[in-house]
PDB file of C-alpha atoms and ligand atoms in Angstrom:
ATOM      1  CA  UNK A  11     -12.817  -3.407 -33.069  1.00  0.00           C
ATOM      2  CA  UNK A  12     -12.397  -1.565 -29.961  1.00  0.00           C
ATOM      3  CA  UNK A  13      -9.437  -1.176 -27.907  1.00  0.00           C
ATOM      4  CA  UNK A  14      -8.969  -1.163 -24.265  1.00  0.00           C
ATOM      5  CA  UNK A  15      -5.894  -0.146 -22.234  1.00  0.00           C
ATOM      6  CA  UNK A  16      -4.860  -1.722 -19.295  1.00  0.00           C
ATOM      7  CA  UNK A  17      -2.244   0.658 -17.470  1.00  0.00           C
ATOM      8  CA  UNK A  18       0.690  -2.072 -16.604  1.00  0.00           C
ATOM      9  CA  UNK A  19       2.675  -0.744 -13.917  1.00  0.00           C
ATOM     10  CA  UNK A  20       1.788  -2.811 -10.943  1.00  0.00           C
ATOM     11  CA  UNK A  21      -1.062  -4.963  -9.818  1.00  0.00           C
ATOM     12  CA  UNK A  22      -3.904  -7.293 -11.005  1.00  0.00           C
ATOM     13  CA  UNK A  23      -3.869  -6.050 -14.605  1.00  0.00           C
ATOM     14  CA  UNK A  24      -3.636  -9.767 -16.179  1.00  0.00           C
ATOM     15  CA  UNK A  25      -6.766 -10.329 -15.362  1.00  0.00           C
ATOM     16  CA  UNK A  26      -8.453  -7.398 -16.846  1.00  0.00           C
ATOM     17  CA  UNK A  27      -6.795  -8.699 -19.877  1.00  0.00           C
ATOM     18  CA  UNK A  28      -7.931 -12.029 -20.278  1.00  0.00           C
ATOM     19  CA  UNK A  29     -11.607 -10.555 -19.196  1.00  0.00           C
ATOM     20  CA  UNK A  30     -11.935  -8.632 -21.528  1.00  0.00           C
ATOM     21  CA  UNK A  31     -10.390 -10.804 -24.511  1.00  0.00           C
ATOM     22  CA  UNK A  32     -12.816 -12.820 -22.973  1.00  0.00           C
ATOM     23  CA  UNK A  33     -15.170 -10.267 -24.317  1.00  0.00           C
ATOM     24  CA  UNK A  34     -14.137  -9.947 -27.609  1.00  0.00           C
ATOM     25  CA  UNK A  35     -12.080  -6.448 -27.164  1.00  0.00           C
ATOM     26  CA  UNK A  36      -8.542  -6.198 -28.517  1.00  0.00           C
ATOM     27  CA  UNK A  37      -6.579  -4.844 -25.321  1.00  0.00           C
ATOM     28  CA  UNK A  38      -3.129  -3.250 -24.818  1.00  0.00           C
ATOM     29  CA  UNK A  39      -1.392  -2.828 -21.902  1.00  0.00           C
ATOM     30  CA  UNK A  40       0.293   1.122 -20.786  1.00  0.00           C
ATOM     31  CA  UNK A  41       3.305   1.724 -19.302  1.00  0.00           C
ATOM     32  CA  UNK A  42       4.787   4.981 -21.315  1.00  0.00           C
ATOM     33  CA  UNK A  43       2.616   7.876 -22.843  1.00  0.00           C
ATOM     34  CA  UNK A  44       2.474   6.619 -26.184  1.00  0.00           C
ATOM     35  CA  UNK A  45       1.113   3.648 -25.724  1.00  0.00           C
ATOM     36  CA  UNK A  46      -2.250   5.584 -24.767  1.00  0.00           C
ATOM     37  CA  UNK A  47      -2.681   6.656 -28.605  1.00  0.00           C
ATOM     38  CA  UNK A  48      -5.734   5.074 -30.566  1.00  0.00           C
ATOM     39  CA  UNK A  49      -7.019   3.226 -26.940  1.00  0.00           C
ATOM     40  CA  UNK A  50     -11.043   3.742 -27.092  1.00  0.00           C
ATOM     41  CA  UNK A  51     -11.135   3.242 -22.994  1.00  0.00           C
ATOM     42  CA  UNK A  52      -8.743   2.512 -20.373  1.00  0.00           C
ATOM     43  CA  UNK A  53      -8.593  -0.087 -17.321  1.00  0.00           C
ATOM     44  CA  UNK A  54      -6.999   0.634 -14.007  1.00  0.00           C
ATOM     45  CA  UNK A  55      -6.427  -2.212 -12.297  1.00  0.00           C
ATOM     46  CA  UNK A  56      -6.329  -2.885  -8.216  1.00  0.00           C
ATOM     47  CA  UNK A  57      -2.599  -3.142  -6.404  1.00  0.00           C
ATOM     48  CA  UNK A  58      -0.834  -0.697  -4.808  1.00  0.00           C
ATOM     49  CA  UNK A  59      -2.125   3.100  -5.230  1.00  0.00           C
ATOM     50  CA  UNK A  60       1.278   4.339  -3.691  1.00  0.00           C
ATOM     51  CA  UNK A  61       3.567   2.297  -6.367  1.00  0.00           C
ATOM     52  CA  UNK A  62       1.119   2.998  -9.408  1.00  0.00           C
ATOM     53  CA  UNK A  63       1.091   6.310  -8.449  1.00  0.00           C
ATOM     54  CA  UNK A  64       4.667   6.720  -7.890  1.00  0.00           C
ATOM     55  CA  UNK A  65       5.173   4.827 -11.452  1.00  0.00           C
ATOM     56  CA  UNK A  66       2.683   6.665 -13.468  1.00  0.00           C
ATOM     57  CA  UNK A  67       4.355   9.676 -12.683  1.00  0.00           C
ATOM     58  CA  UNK A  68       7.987   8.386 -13.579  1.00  0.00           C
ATOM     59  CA  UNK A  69       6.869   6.987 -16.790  1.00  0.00           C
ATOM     60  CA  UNK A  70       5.109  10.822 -17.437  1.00  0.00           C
ATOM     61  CA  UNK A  71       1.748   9.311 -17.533  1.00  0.00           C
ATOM     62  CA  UNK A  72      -0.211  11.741 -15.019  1.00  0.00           C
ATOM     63  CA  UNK A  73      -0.961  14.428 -17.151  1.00  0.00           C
ATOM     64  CA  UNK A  74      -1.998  13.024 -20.735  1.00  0.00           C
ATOM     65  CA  UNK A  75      -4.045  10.382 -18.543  1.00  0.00           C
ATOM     66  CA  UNK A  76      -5.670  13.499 -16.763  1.00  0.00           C
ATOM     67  CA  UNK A  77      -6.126  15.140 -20.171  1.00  0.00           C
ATOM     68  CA  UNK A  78      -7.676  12.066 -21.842  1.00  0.00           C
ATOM     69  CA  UNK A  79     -10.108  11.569 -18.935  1.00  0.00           C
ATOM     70  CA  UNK A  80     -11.051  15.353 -19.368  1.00  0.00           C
ATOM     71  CA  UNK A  81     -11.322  14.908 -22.529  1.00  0.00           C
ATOM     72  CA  UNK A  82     -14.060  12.031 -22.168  1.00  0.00           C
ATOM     73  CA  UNK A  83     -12.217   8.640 -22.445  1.00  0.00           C
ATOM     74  CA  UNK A  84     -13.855   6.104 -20.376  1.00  0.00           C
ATOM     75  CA  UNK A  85     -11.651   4.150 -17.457  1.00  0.00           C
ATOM     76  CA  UNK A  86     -12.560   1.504 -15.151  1.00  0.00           C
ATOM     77  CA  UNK A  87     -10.511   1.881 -11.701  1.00  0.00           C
ATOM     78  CA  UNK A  88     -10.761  -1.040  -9.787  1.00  0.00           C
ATOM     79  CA  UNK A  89      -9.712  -0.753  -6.093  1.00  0.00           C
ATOM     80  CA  UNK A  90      -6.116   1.026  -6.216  1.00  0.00           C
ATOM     81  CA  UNK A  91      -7.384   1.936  -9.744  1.00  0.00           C
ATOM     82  CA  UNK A  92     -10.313   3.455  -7.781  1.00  0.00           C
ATOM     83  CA  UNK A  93      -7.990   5.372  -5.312  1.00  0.00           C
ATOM     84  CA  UNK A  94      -6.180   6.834  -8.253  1.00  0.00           C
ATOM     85  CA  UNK A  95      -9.038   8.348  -9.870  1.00  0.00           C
ATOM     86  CA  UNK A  96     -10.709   9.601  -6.397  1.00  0.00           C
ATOM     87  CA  UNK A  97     -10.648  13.261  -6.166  1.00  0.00           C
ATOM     88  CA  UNK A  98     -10.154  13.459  -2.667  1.00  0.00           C
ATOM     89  CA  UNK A  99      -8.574  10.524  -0.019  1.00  0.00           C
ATOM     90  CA  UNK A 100      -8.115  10.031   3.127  1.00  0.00           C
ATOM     91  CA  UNK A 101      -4.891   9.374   2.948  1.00  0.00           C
ATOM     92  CA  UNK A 102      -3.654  12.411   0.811  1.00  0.00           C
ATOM     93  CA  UNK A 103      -1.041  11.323  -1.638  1.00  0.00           C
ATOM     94  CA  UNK A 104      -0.153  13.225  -4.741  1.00  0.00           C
ATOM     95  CA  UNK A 105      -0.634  10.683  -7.494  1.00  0.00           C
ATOM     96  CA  UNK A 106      -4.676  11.598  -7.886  1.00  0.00           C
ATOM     97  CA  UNK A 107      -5.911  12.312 -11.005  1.00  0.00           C
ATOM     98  CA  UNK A 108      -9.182  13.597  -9.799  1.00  0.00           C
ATOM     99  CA  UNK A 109     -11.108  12.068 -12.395  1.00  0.00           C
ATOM    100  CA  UNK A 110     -14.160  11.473  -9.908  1.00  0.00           C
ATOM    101  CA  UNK A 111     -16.032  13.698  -6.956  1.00  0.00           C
ATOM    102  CA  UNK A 112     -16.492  10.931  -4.577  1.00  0.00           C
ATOM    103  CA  UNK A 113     -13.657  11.178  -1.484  1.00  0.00           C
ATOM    104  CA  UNK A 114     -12.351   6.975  -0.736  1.00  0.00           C
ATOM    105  CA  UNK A 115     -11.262   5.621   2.560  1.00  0.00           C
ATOM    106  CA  UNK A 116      -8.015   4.022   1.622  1.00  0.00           C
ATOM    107  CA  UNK A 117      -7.651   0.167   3.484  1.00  0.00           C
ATOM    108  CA  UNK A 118     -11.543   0.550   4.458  1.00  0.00           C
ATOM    109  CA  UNK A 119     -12.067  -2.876   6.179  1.00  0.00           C
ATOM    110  CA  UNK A 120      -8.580  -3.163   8.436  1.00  0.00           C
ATOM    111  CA  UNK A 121      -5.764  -5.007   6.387  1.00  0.00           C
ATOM    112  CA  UNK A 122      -5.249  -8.466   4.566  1.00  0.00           C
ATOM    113  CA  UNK A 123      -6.757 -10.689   7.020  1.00  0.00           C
ATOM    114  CA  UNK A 124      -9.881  -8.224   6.478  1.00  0.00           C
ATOM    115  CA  UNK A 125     -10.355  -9.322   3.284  1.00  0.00           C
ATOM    116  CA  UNK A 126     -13.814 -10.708   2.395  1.00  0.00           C
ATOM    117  CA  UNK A 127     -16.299 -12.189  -0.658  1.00  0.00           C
ATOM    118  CA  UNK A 128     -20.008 -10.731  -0.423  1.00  0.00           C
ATOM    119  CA  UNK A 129     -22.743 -11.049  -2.988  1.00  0.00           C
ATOM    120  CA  UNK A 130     -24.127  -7.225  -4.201  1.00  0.00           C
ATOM    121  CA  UNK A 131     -27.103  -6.488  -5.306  1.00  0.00           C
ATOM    122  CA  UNK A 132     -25.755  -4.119  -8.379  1.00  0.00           C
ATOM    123  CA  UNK A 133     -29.334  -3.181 -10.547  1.00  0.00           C
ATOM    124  CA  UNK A 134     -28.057  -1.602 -13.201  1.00  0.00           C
ATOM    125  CA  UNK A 135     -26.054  -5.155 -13.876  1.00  0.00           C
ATOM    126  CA  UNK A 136     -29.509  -6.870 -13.611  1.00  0.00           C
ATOM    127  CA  UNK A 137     -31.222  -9.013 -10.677  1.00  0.00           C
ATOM    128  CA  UNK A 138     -28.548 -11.618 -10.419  1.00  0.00           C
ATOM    129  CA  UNK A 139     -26.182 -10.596  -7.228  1.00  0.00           C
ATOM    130  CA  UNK A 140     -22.555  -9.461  -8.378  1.00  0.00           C
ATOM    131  CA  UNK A 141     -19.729 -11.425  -6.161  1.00  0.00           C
ATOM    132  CA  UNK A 142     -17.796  -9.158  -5.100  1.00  0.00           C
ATOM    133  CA  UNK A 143     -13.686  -9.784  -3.868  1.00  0.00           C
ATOM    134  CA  UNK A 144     -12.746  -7.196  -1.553  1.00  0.00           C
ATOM    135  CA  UNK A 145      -8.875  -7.196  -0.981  1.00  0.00           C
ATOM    136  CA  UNK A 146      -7.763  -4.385   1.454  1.00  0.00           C
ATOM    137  CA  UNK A 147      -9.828  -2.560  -0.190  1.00  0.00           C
ATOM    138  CA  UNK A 148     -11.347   1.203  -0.065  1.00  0.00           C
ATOM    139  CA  UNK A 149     -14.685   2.898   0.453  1.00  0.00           C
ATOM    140  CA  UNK A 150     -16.183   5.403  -0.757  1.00  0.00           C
ATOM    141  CA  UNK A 151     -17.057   7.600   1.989  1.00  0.00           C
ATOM    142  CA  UNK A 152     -18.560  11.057   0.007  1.00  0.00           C
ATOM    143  CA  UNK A 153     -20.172  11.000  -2.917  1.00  0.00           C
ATOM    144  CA  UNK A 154     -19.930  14.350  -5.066  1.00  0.00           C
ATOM    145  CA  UNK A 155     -22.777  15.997  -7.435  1.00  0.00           C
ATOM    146  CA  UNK A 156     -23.218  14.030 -10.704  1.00  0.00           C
ATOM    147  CA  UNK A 157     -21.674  10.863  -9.122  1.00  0.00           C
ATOM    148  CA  UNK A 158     -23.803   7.619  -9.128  1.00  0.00           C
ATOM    149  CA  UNK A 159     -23.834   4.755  -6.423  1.00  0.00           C
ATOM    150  CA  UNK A 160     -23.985   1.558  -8.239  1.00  0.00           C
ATOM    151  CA  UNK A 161     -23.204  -0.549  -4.880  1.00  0.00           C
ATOM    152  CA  UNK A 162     -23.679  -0.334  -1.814  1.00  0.00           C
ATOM    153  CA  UNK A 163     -22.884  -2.429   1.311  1.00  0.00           C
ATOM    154  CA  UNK A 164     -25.405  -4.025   3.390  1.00  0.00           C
ATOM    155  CA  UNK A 165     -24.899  -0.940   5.886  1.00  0.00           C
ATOM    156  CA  UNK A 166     -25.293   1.625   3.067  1.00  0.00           C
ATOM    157  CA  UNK A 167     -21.847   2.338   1.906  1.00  0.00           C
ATOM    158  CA  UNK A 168     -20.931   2.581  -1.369  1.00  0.00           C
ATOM    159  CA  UNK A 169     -18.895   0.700  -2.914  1.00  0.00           C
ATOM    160  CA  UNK A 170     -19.246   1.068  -6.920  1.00  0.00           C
ATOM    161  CA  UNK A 171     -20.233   4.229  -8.666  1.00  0.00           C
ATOM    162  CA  UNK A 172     -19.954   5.765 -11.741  1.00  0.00           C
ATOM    163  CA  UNK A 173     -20.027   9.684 -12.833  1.00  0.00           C
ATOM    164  CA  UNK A 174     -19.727  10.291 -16.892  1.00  0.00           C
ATOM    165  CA  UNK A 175     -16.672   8.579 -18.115  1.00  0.00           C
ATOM    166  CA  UNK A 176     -15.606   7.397 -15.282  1.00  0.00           C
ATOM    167  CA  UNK A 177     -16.419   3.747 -13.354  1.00  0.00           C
ATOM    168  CA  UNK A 178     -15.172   2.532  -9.917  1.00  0.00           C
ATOM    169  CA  UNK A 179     -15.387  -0.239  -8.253  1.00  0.00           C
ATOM    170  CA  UNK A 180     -14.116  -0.562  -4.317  1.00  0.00           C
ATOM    171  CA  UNK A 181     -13.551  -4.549  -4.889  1.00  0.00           C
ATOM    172  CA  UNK A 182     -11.902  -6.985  -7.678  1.00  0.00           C
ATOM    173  CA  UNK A 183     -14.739  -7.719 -10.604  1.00  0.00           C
ATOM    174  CA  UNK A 184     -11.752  -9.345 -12.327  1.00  0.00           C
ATOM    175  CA  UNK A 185     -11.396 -12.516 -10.159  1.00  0.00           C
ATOM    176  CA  UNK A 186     -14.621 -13.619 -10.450  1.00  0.00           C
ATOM    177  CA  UNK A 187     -15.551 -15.315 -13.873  1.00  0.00           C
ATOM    178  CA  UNK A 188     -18.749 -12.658 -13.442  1.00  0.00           C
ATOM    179  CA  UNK A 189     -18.345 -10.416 -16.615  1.00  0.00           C
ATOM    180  CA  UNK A 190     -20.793  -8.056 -16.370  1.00  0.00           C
ATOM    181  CA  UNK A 191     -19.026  -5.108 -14.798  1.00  0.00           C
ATOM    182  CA  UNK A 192     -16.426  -5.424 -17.566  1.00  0.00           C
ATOM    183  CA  UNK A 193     -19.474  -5.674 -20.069  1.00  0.00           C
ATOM    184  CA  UNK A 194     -21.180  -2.615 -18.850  1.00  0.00           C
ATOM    185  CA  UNK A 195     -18.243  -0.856 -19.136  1.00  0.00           C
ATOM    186  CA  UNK A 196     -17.990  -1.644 -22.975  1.00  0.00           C
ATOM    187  CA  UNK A 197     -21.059  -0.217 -23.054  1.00  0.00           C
ATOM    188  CA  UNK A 198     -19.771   3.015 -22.138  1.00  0.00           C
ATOM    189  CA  UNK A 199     -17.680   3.622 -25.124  1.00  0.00           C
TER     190      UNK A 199
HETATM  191  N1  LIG B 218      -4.792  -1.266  -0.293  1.00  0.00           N
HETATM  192  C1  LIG B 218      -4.454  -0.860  -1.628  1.00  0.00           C
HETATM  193  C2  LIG B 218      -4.163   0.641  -1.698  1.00  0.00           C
HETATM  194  O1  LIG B 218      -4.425   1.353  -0.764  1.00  0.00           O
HETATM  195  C3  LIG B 218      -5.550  -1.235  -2.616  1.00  0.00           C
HETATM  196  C4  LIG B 218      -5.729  -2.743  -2.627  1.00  0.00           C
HETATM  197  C5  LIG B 218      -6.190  -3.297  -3.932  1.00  0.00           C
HETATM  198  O2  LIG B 218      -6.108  -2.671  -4.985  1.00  0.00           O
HETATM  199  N2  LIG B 218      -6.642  -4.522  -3.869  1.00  0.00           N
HETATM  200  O3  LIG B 218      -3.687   1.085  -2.674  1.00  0.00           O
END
């Protein structure tokens, strides 16, 4: 059976959890380098980019989570989670693991009363619009080579993509009940 990791530090990772043992997957969550041994993909979740970050590098996680990426393990960032694994924001901070070419607008839409719902039209999920929960969330504002949108905004900008191992999403695909991001993500392991 396959394994997912939920990095643990901060943040929405619960619900990752109970998605995806929703989906059949055994999951474990990571706080401390060993706990990444014998995961087959890794989930990391929305919250705070500044705190994760500042955690995953107290708890030595930065570099064998940059290795493993390298190395071709697939993640799911998820808001913060997508932040984290930006190569480039706007906001510079030093907790990136540069997993992905795409450069993120950190707290996009204004702050928490900015928060919205919208319905995205995501085709490689199928015809059925994804609801999407956008909580302070980021965008993604360049897109580099080999990086592919999977969302956009009504106005064009991106808000999902995916490049390799790597999947982001700008908004919450956790809160939803709607599986199918989690589900395509599977597929990529
Ligand atoms: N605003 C947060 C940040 O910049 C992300 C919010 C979220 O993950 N929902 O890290």
């Amino acid at each position: 059976m396959k394994k997912i990791g939920v990095l643990a530090l901060q943040g929405a990772f619960v619900e990752h959890v109970s998605v995806l043992n929703r989906l059949g997957v055994e999951t474990s969550l990571v706080r401390l380098p060993q706990e990444l041994d014998g995961i087959d993909g890794l989930v990391i979740p929305g919250g705070e980019s500044t705190t994760i970050g500042k955690l995953m590098r107290a708890y030595s996680l930065v570099s064998p989570l940059k290795e493993l990426i390298a190395g071709g393990l697939p993640v799911f960032g998820t808001c913060a989670g997508m932040i984290l694994l930006a190569k480039q924001t706007t906001d510079p901070n030093d907790y990136s693991l540069g997993a992905v070419d795409i450069r993120v607008r950190r707290n996009a839409f204004g702050r928490q009363v900015d928060s919205f719902e919208t319905e995205l039209s995501v085709p490689v999920l199928g015809d059925t619009p994804f609801h999407a929960v956008f909580i302070r969330a980021p965008w993604i504002e360049k897109i580099g080579d080999g990086v592919k949108v999977l969302a956009q905004l009504h106005d064009g900008t991106p808000v999902a993509a995916r490049s390799k191992n790597v999947l982001v999403t700008a908004f919450h695909p956790e809160l939803t009940g709607d599986m199918r991001f989690h589900a395509y993500f599977l597929k990529m392991i």
